[in-house]
Every structure is written in structure tokens, then in C-alpha cells.
PDB file with one MODEL, atoms N, CA, C and O in Angstrom:
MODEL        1
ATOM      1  N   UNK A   1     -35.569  24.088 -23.939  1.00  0.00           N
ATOM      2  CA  UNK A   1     -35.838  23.215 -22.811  1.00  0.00           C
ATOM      3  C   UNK A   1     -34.943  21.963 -22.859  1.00  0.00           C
ATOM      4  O   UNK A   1     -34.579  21.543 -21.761  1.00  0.00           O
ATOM      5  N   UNK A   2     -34.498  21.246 -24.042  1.00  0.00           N
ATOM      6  CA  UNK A   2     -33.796  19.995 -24.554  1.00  0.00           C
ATOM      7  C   UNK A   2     -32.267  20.616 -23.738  1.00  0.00           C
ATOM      8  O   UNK A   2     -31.568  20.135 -22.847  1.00  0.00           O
ATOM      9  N   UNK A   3     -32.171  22.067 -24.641  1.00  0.00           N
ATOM     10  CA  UNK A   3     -30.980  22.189 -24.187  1.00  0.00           C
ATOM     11  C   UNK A   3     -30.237  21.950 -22.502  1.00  0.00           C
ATOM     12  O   UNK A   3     -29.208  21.399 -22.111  1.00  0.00           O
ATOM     13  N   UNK A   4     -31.340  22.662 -21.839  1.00  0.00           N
ATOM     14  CA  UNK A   4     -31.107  23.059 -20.200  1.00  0.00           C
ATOM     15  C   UNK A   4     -30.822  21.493 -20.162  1.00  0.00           C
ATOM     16  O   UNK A   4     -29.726  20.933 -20.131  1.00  0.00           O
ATOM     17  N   UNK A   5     -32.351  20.821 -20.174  1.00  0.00           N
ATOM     18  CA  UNK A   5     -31.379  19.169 -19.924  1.00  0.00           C
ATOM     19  C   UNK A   5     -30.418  18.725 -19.596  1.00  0.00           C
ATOM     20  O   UNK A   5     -30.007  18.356 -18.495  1.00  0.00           O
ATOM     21  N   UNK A   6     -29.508  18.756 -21.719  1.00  0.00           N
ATOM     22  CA  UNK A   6     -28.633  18.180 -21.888  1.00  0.00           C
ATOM     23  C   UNK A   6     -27.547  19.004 -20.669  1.00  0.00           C
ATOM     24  O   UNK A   6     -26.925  18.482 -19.744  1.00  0.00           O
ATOM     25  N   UNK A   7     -27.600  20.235 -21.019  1.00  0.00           N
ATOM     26  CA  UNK A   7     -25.925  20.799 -19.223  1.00  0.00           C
ATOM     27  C   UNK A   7     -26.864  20.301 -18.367  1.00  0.00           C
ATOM     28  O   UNK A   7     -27.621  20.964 -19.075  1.00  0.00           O
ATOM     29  N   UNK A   8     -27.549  19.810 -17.575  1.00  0.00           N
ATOM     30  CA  UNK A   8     -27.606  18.912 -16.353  1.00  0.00           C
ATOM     31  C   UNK A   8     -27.354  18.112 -16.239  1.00  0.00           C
ATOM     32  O   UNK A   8     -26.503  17.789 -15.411  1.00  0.00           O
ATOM     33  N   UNK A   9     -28.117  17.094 -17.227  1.00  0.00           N
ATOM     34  CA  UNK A   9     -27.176  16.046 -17.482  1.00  0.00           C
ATOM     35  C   UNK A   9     -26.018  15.854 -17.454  1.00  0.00           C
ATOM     36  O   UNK A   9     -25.490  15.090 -16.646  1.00  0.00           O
ATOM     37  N   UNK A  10     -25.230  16.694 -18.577  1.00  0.00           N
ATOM     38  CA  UNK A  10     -24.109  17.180 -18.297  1.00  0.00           C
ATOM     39  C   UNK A  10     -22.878  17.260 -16.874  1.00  0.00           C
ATOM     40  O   UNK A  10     -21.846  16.618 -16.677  1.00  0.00           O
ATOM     41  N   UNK A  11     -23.386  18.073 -16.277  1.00  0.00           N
ATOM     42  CA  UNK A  11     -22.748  18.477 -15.185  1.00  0.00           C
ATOM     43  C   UNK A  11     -23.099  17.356 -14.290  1.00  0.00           C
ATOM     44  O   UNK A  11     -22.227  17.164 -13.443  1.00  0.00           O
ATOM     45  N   UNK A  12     -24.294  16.413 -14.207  1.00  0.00           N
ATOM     46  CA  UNK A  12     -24.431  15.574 -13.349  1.00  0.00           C
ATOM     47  C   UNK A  12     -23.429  14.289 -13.637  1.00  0.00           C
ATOM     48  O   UNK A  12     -23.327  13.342 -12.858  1.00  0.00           O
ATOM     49  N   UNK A  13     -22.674  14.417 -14.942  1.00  0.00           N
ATOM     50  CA  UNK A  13     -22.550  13.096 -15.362  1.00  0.00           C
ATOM     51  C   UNK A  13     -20.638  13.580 -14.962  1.00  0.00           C
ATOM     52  O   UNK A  13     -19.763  12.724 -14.835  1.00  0.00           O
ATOM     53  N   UNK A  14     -20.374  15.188 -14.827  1.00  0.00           N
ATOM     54  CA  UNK A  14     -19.225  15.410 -15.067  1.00  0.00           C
ATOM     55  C   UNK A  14     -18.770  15.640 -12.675  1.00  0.00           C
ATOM     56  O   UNK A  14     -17.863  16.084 -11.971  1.00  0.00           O
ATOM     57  N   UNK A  15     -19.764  15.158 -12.542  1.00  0.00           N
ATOM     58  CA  UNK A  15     -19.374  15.396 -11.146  1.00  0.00           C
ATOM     59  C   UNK A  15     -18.827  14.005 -10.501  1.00  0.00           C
ATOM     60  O   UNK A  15     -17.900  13.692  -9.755  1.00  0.00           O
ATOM     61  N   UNK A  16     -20.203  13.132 -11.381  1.00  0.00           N
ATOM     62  CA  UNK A  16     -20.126  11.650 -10.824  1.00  0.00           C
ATOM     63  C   UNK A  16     -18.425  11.481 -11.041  1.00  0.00           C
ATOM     64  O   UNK A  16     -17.631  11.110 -10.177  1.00  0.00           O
ATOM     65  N   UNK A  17     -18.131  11.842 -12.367  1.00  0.00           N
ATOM     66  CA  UNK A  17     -16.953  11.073 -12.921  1.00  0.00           C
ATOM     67  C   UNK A  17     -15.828  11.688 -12.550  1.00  0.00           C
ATOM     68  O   UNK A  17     -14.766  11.147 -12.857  1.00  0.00           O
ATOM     69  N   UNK A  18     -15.814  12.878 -11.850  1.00  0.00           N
ATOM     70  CA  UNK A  18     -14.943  13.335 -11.217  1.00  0.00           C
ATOM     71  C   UNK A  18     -14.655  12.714  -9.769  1.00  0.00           C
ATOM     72  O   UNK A  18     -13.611  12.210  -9.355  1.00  0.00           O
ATOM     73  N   UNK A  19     -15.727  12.870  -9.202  1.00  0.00           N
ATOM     74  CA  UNK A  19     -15.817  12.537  -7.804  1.00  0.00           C
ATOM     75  C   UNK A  19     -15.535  10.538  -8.102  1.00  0.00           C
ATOM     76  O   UNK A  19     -14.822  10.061  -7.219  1.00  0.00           O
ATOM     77  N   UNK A  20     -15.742  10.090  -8.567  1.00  0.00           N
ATOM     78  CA  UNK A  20     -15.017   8.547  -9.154  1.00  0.00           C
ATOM     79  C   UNK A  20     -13.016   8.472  -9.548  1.00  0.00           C
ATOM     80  O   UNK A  20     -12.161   7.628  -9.281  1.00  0.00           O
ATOM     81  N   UNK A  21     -12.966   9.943 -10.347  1.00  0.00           N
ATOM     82  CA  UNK A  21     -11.305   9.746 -10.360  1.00  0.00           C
ATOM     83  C   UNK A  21     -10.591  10.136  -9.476  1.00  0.00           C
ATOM     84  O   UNK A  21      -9.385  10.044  -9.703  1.00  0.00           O
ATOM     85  N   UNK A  22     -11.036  10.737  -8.097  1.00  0.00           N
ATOM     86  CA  UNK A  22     -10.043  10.915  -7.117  1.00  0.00           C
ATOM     87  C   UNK A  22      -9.785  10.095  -6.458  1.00  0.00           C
ATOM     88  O   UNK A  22      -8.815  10.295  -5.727  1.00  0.00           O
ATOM     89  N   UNK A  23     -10.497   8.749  -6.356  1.00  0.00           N
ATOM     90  CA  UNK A  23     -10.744   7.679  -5.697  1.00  0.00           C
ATOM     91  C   UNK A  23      -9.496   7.107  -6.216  1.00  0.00           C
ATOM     92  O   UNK A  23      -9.230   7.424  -7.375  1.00  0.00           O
ATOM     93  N   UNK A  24      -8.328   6.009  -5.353  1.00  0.00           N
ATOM     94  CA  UNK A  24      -7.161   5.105  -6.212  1.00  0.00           C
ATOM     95  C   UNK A  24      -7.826   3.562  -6.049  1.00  0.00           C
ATOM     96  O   UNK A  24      -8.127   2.806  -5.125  1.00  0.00           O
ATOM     97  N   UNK A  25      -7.871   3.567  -7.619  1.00  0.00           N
ATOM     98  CA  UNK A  25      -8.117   2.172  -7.628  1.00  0.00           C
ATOM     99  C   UNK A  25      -7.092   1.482  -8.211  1.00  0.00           C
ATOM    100  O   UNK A  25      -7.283   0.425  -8.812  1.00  0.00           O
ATOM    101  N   UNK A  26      -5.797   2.100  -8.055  1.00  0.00           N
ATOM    102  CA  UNK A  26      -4.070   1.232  -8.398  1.00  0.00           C
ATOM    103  C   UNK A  26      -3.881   0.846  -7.114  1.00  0.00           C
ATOM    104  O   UNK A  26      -3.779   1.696  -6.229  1.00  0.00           O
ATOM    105  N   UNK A  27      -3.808  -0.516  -6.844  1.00  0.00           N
ATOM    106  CA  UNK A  27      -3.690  -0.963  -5.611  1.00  0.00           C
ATOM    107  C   UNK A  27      -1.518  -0.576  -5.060  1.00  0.00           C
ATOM    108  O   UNK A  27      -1.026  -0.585  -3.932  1.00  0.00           O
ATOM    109  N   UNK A  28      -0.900  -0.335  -6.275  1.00  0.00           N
ATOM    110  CA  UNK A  28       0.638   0.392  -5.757  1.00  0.00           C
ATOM    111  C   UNK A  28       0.123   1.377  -5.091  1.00  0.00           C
ATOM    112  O   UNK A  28       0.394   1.435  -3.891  1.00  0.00           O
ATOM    113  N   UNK A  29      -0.864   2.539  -5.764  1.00  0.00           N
ATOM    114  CA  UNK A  29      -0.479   3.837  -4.770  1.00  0.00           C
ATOM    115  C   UNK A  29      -1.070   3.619  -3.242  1.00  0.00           C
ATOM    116  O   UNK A  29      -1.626   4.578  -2.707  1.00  0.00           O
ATOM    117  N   UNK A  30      -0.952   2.347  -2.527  1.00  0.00           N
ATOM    118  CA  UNK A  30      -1.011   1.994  -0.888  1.00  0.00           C
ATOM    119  C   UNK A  30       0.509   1.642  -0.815  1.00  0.00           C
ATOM    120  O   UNK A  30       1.087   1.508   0.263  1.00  0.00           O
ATOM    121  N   UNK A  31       0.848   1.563  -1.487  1.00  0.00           N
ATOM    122  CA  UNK A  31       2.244   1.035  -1.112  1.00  0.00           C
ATOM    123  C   UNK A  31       2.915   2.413  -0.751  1.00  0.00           C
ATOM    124  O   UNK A  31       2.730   3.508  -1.283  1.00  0.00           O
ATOM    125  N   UNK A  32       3.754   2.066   0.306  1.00  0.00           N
ATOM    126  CA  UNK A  32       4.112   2.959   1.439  1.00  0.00           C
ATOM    127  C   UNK A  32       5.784   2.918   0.935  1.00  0.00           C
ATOM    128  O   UNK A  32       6.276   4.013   0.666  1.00  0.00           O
ATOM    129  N   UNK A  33       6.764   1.552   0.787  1.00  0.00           N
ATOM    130  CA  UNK A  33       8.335   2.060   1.154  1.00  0.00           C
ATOM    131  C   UNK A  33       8.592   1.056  -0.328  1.00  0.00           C
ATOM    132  O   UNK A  33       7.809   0.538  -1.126  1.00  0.00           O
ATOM    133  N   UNK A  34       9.691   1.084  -0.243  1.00  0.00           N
ATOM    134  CA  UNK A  34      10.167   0.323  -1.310  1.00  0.00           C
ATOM    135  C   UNK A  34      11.416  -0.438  -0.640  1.00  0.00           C
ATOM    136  O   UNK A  34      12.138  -0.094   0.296  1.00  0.00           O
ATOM    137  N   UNK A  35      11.424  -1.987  -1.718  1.00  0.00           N
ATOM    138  CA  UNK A  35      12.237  -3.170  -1.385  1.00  0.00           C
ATOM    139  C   UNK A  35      13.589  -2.600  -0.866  1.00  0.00           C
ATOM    140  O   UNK A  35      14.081  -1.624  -1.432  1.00  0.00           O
ATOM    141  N   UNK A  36      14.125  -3.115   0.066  1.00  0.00           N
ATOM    142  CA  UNK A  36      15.702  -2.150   0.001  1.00  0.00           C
ATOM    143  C   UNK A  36      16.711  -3.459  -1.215  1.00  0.00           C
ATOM    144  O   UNK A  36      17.811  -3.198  -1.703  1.00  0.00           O
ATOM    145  N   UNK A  37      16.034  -4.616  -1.407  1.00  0.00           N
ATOM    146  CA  UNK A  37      17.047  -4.529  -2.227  1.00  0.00           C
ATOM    147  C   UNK A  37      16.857  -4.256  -3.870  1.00  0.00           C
ATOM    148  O   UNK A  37      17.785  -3.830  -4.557  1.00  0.00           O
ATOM    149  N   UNK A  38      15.550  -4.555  -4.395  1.00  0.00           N
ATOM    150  CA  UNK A  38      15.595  -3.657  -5.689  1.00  0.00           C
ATOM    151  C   UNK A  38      14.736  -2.116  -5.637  1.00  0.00           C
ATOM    152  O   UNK A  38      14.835  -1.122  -6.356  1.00  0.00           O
ATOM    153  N   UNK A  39      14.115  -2.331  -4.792  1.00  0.00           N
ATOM    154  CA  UNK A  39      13.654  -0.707  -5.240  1.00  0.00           C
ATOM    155  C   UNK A  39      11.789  -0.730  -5.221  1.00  0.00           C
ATOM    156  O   UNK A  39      11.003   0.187  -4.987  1.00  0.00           O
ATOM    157  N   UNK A  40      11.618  -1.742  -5.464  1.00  0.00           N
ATOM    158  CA  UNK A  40      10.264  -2.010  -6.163  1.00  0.00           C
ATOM    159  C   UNK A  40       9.249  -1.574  -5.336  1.00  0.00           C
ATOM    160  O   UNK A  40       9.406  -2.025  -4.201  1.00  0.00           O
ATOM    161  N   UNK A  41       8.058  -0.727  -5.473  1.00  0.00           N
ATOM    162  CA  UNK A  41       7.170   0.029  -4.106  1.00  0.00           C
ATOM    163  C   UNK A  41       6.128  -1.484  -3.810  1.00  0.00           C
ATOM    164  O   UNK A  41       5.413  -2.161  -4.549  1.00  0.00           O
ATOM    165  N   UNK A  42       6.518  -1.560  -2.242  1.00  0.00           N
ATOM    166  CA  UNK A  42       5.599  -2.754  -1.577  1.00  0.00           C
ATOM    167  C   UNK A  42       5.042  -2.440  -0.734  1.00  0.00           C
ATOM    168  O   UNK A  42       5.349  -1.305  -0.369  1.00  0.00           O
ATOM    169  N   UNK A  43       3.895  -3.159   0.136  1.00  0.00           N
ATOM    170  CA  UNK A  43       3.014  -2.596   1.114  1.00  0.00           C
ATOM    171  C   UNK A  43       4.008  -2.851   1.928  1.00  0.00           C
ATOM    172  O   UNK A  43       4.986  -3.480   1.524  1.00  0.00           O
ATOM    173  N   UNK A  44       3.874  -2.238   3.670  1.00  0.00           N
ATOM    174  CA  UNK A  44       4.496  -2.161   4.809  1.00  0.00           C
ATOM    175  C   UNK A  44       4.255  -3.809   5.037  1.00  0.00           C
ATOM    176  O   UNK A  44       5.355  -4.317   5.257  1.00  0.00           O
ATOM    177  N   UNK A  45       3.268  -4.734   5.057  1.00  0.00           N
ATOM    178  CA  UNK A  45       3.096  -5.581   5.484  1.00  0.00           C
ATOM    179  C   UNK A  45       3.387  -6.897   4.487  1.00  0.00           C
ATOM    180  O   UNK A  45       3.011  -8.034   4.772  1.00  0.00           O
ATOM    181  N   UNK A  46       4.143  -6.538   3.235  1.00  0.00           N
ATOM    182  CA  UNK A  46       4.677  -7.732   2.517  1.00  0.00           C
ATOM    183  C   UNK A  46       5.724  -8.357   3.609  1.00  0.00           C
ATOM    184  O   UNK A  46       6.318  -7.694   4.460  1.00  0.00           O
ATOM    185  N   UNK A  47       5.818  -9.621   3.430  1.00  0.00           N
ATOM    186  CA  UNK A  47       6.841 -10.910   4.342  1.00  0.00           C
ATOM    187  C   UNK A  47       7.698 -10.847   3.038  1.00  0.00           C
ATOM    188  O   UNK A  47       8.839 -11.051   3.453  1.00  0.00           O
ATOM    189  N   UNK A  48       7.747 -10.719   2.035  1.00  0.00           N
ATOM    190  CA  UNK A  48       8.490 -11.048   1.158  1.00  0.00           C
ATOM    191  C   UNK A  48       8.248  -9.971  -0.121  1.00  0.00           C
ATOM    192  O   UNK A  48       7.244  -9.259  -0.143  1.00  0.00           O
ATOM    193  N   UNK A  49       9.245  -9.928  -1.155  1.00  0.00           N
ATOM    194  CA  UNK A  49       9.091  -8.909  -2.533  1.00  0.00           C
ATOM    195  C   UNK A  49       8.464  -9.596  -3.708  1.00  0.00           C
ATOM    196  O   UNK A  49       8.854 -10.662  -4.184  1.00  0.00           O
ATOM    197  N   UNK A  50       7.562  -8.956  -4.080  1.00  0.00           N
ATOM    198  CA  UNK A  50       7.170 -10.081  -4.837  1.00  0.00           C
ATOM    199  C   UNK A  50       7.842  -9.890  -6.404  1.00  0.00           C
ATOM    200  O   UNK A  50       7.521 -10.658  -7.311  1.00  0.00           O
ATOM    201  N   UNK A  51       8.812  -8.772  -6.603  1.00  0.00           N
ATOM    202  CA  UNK A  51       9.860  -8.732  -7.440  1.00  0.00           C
ATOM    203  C   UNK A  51      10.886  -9.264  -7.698  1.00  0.00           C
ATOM    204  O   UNK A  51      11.224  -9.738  -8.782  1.00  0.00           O
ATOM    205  N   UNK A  52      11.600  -9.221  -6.493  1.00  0.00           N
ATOM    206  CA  UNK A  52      12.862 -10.288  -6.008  1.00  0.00           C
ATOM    207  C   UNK A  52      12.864 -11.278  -5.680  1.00  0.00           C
ATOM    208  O   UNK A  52      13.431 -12.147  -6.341  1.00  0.00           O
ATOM    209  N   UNK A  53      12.177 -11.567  -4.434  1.00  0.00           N
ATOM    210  CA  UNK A  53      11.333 -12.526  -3.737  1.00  0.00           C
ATOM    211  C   UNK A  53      12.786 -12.407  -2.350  1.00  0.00           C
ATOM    212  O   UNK A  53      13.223 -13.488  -1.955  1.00  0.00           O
ATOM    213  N   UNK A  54      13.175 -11.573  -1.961  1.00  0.00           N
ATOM    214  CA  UNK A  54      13.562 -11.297  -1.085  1.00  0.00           C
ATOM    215  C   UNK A  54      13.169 -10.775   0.381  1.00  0.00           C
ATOM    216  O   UNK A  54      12.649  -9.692   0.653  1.00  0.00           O
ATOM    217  N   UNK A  55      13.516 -11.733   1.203  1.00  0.00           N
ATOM    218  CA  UNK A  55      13.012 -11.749   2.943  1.00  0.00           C
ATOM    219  C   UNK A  55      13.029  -9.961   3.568  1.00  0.00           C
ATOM    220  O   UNK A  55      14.038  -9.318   3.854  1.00  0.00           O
ATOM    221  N   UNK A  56      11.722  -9.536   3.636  1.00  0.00           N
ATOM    222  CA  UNK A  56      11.309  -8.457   3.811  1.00  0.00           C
ATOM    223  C   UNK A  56      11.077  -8.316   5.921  1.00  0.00           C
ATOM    224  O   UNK A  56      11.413  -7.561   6.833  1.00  0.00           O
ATOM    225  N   UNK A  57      10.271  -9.652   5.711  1.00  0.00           N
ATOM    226  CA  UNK A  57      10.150  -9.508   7.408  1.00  0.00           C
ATOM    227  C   UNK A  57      10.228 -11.091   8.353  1.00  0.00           C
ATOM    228  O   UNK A  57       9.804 -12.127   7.843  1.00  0.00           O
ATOM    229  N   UNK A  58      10.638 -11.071   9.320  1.00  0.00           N
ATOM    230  CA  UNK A  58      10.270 -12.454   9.789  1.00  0.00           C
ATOM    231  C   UNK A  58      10.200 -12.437  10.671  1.00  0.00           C
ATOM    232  O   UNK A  58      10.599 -11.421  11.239  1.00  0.00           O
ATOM    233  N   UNK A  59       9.441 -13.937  11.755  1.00  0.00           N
ATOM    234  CA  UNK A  59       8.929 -14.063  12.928  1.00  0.00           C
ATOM    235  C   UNK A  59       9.714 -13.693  14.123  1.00  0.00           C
ATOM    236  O   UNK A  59      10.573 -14.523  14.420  1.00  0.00           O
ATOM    237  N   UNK A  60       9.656 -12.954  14.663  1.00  0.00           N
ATOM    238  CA  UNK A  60      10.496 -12.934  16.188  1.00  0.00           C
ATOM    239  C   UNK A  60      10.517 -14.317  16.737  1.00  0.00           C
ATOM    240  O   UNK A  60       9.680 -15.219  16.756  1.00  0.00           O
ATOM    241  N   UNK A  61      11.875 -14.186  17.229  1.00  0.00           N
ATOM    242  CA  UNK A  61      11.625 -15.237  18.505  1.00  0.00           C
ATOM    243  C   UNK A  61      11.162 -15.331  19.449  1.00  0.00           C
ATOM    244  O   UNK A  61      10.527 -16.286  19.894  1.00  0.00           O
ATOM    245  N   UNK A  62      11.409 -14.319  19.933  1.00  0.00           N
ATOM    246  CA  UNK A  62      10.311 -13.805  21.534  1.00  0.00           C
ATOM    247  C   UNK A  62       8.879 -14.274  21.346  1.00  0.00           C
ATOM    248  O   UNK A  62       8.367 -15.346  21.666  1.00  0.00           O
ATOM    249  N   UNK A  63       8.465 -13.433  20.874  1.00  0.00           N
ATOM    250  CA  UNK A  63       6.847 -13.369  20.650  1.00  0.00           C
ATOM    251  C   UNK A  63       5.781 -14.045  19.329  1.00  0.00           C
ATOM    252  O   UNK A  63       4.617 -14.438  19.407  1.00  0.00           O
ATOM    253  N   UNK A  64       6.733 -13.984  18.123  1.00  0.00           N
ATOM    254  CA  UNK A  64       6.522 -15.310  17.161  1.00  0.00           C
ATOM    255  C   UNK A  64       5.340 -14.153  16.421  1.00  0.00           C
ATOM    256  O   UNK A  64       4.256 -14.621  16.076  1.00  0.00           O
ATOM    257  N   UNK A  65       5.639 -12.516  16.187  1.00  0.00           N
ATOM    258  CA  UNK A  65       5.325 -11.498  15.243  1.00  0.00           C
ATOM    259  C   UNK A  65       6.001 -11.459  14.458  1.00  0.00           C
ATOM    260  O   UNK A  65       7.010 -12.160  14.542  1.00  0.00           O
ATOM    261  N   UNK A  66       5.772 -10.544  13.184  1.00  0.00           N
ATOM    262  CA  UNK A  66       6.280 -10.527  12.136  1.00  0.00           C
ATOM    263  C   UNK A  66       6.623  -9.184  12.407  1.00  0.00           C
ATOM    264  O   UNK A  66       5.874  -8.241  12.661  1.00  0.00           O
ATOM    265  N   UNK A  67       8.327  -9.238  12.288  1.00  0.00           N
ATOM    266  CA  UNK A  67       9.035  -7.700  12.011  1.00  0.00           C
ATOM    267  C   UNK A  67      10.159  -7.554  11.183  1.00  0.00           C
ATOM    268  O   UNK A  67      10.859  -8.509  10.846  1.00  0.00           O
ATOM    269  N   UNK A  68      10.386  -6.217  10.791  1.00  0.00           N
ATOM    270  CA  UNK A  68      11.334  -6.029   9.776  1.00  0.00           C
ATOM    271  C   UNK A  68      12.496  -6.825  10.372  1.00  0.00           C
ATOM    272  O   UNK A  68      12.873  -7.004  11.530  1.00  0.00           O
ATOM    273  N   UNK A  69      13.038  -7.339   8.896  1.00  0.00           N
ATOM    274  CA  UNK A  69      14.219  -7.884   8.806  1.00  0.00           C
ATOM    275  C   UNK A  69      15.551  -7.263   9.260  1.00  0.00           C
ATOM    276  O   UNK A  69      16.535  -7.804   9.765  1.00  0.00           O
ATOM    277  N   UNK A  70      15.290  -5.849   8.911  1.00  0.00           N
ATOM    278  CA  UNK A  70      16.343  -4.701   9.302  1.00  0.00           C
ATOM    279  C   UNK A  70      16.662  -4.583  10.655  1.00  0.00           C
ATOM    280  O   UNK A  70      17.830  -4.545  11.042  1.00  0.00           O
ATOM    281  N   UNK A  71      15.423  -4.505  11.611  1.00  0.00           N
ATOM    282  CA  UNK A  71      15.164  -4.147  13.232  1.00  0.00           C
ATOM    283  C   UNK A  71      16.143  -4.908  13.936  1.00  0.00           C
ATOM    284  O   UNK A  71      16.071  -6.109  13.673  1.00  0.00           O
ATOM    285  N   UNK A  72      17.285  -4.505  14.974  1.00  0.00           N
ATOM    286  CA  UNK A  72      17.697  -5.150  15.790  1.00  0.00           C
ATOM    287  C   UNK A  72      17.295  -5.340  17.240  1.00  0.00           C
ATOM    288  O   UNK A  72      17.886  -5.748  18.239  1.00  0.00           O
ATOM    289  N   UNK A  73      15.991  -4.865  16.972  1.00  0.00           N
ATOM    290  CA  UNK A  73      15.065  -5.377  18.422  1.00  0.00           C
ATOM    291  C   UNK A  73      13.706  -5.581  18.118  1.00  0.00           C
ATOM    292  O   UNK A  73      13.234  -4.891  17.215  1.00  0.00           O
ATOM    293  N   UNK A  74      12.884  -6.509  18.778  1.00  0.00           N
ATOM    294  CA  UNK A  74      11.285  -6.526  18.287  1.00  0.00           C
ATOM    295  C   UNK A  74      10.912  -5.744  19.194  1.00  0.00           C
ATOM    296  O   UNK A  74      11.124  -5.792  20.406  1.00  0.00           O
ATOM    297  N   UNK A  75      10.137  -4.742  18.351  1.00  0.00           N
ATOM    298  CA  UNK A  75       9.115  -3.219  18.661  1.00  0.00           C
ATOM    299  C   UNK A  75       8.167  -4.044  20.028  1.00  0.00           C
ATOM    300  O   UNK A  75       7.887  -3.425  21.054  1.00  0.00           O
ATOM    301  N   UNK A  76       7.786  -5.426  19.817  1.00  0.00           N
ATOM    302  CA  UNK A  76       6.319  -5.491  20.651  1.00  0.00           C
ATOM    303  C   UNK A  76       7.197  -6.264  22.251  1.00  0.00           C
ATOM    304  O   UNK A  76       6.893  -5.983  23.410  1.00  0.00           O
ATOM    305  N   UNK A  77       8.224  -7.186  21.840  1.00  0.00           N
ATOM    306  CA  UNK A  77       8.683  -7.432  23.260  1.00  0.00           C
ATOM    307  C   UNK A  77      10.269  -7.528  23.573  1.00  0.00           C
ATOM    308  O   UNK A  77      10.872  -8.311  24.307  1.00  0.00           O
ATOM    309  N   UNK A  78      10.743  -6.452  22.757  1.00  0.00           N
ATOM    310  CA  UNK A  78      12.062  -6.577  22.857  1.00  0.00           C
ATOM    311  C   UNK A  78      13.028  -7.849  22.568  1.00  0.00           C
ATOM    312  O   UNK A  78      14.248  -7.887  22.726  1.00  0.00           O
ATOM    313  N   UNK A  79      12.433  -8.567  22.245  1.00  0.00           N
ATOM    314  CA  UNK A  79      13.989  -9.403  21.903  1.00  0.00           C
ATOM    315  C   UNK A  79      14.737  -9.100  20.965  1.00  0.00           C
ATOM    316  O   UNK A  79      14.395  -8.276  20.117  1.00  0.00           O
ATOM    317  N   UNK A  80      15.957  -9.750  20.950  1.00  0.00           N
ATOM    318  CA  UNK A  80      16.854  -9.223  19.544  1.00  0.00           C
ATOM    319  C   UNK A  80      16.833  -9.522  18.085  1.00  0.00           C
ATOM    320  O   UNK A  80      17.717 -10.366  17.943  1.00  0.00           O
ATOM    321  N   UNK A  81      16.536  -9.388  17.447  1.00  0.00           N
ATOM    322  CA  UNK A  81      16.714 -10.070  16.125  1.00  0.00           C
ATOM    323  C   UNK A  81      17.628  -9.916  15.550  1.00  0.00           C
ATOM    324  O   UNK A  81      17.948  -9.111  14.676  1.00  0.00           O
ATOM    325  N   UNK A  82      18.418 -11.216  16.337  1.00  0.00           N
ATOM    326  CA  UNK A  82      19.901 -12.011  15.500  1.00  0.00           C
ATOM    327  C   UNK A  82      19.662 -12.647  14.506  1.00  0.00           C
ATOM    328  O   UNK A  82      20.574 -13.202  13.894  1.00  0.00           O
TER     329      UNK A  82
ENDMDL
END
């Protein structure tokens, strides 16, 4: 009877802890692209690297959003980003 227990126990304790490690609690694996100038994996919505500390995104002029540095147009109202 001890025995049956202990495998329930068992199996109850081996589900919890499974169903707990699929979960990411490394806040990198959200990180989506990496810095273009070192490499380093950052969220989509860093303004800056926090490796380099290199300008990732900045305010439009048009509309005064935050967009990639790369973009030569803002996605939300078209202006240019010269």
C-alpha cells in the first residue's frame, strides 16, 4: 500500500515538474533579432543595446514613435527617416 503511494506521489511530483520546465523563465529566449552591430540577442523593442549601447531605434519626426534606426520610412505615417 506504502508502495502504490510512493509512484503517485511520484508521478504527481514528476508531472508538476515537467509541466514547470517547458515554461521559459530566461527572459533572452523573448528576444526575437540580434544587435546588427555586435550580435547580442535583444528584444524587438530595445531603444538601445544594452551590450554596446548602440542606437537601436529612434523617434520619428512625423509622428514622434519609436522606429528602427535602419527604416527609411516610418511604418505608422510615412515620413522619412533621414
Amino acid at each position: 500500500m506504502i508502495l502504490v503511494g510512493m509512484i503517485i506521489f511520484a508521478l504527481i511530483v514528476y508531472l508538476i515538474y515537467s509541466e514547470d520546465s517547458n515554461k521559459c523563465t530566461c527572459e533572452m529566449e523573448n528576444a526575437r533579432v540580434k544587435c546588427y552591430n555586435c550580435g547580442h540577442l535583444i528584444k524587438d523593442d530595445f531603444i538601445y543595446c544594452p551590450k554596446c549601447k548602440v542606437e537601436l531605434k529612434e523617434k520619428c519626426k512625423g509622428c514622434g514613435k519609436f522606429i528602427n534606426i535602419t527604416w527609411r520610412n516610418c511604418p505608422y505615417c510615412n515620413a522619412p527617416n533621414v
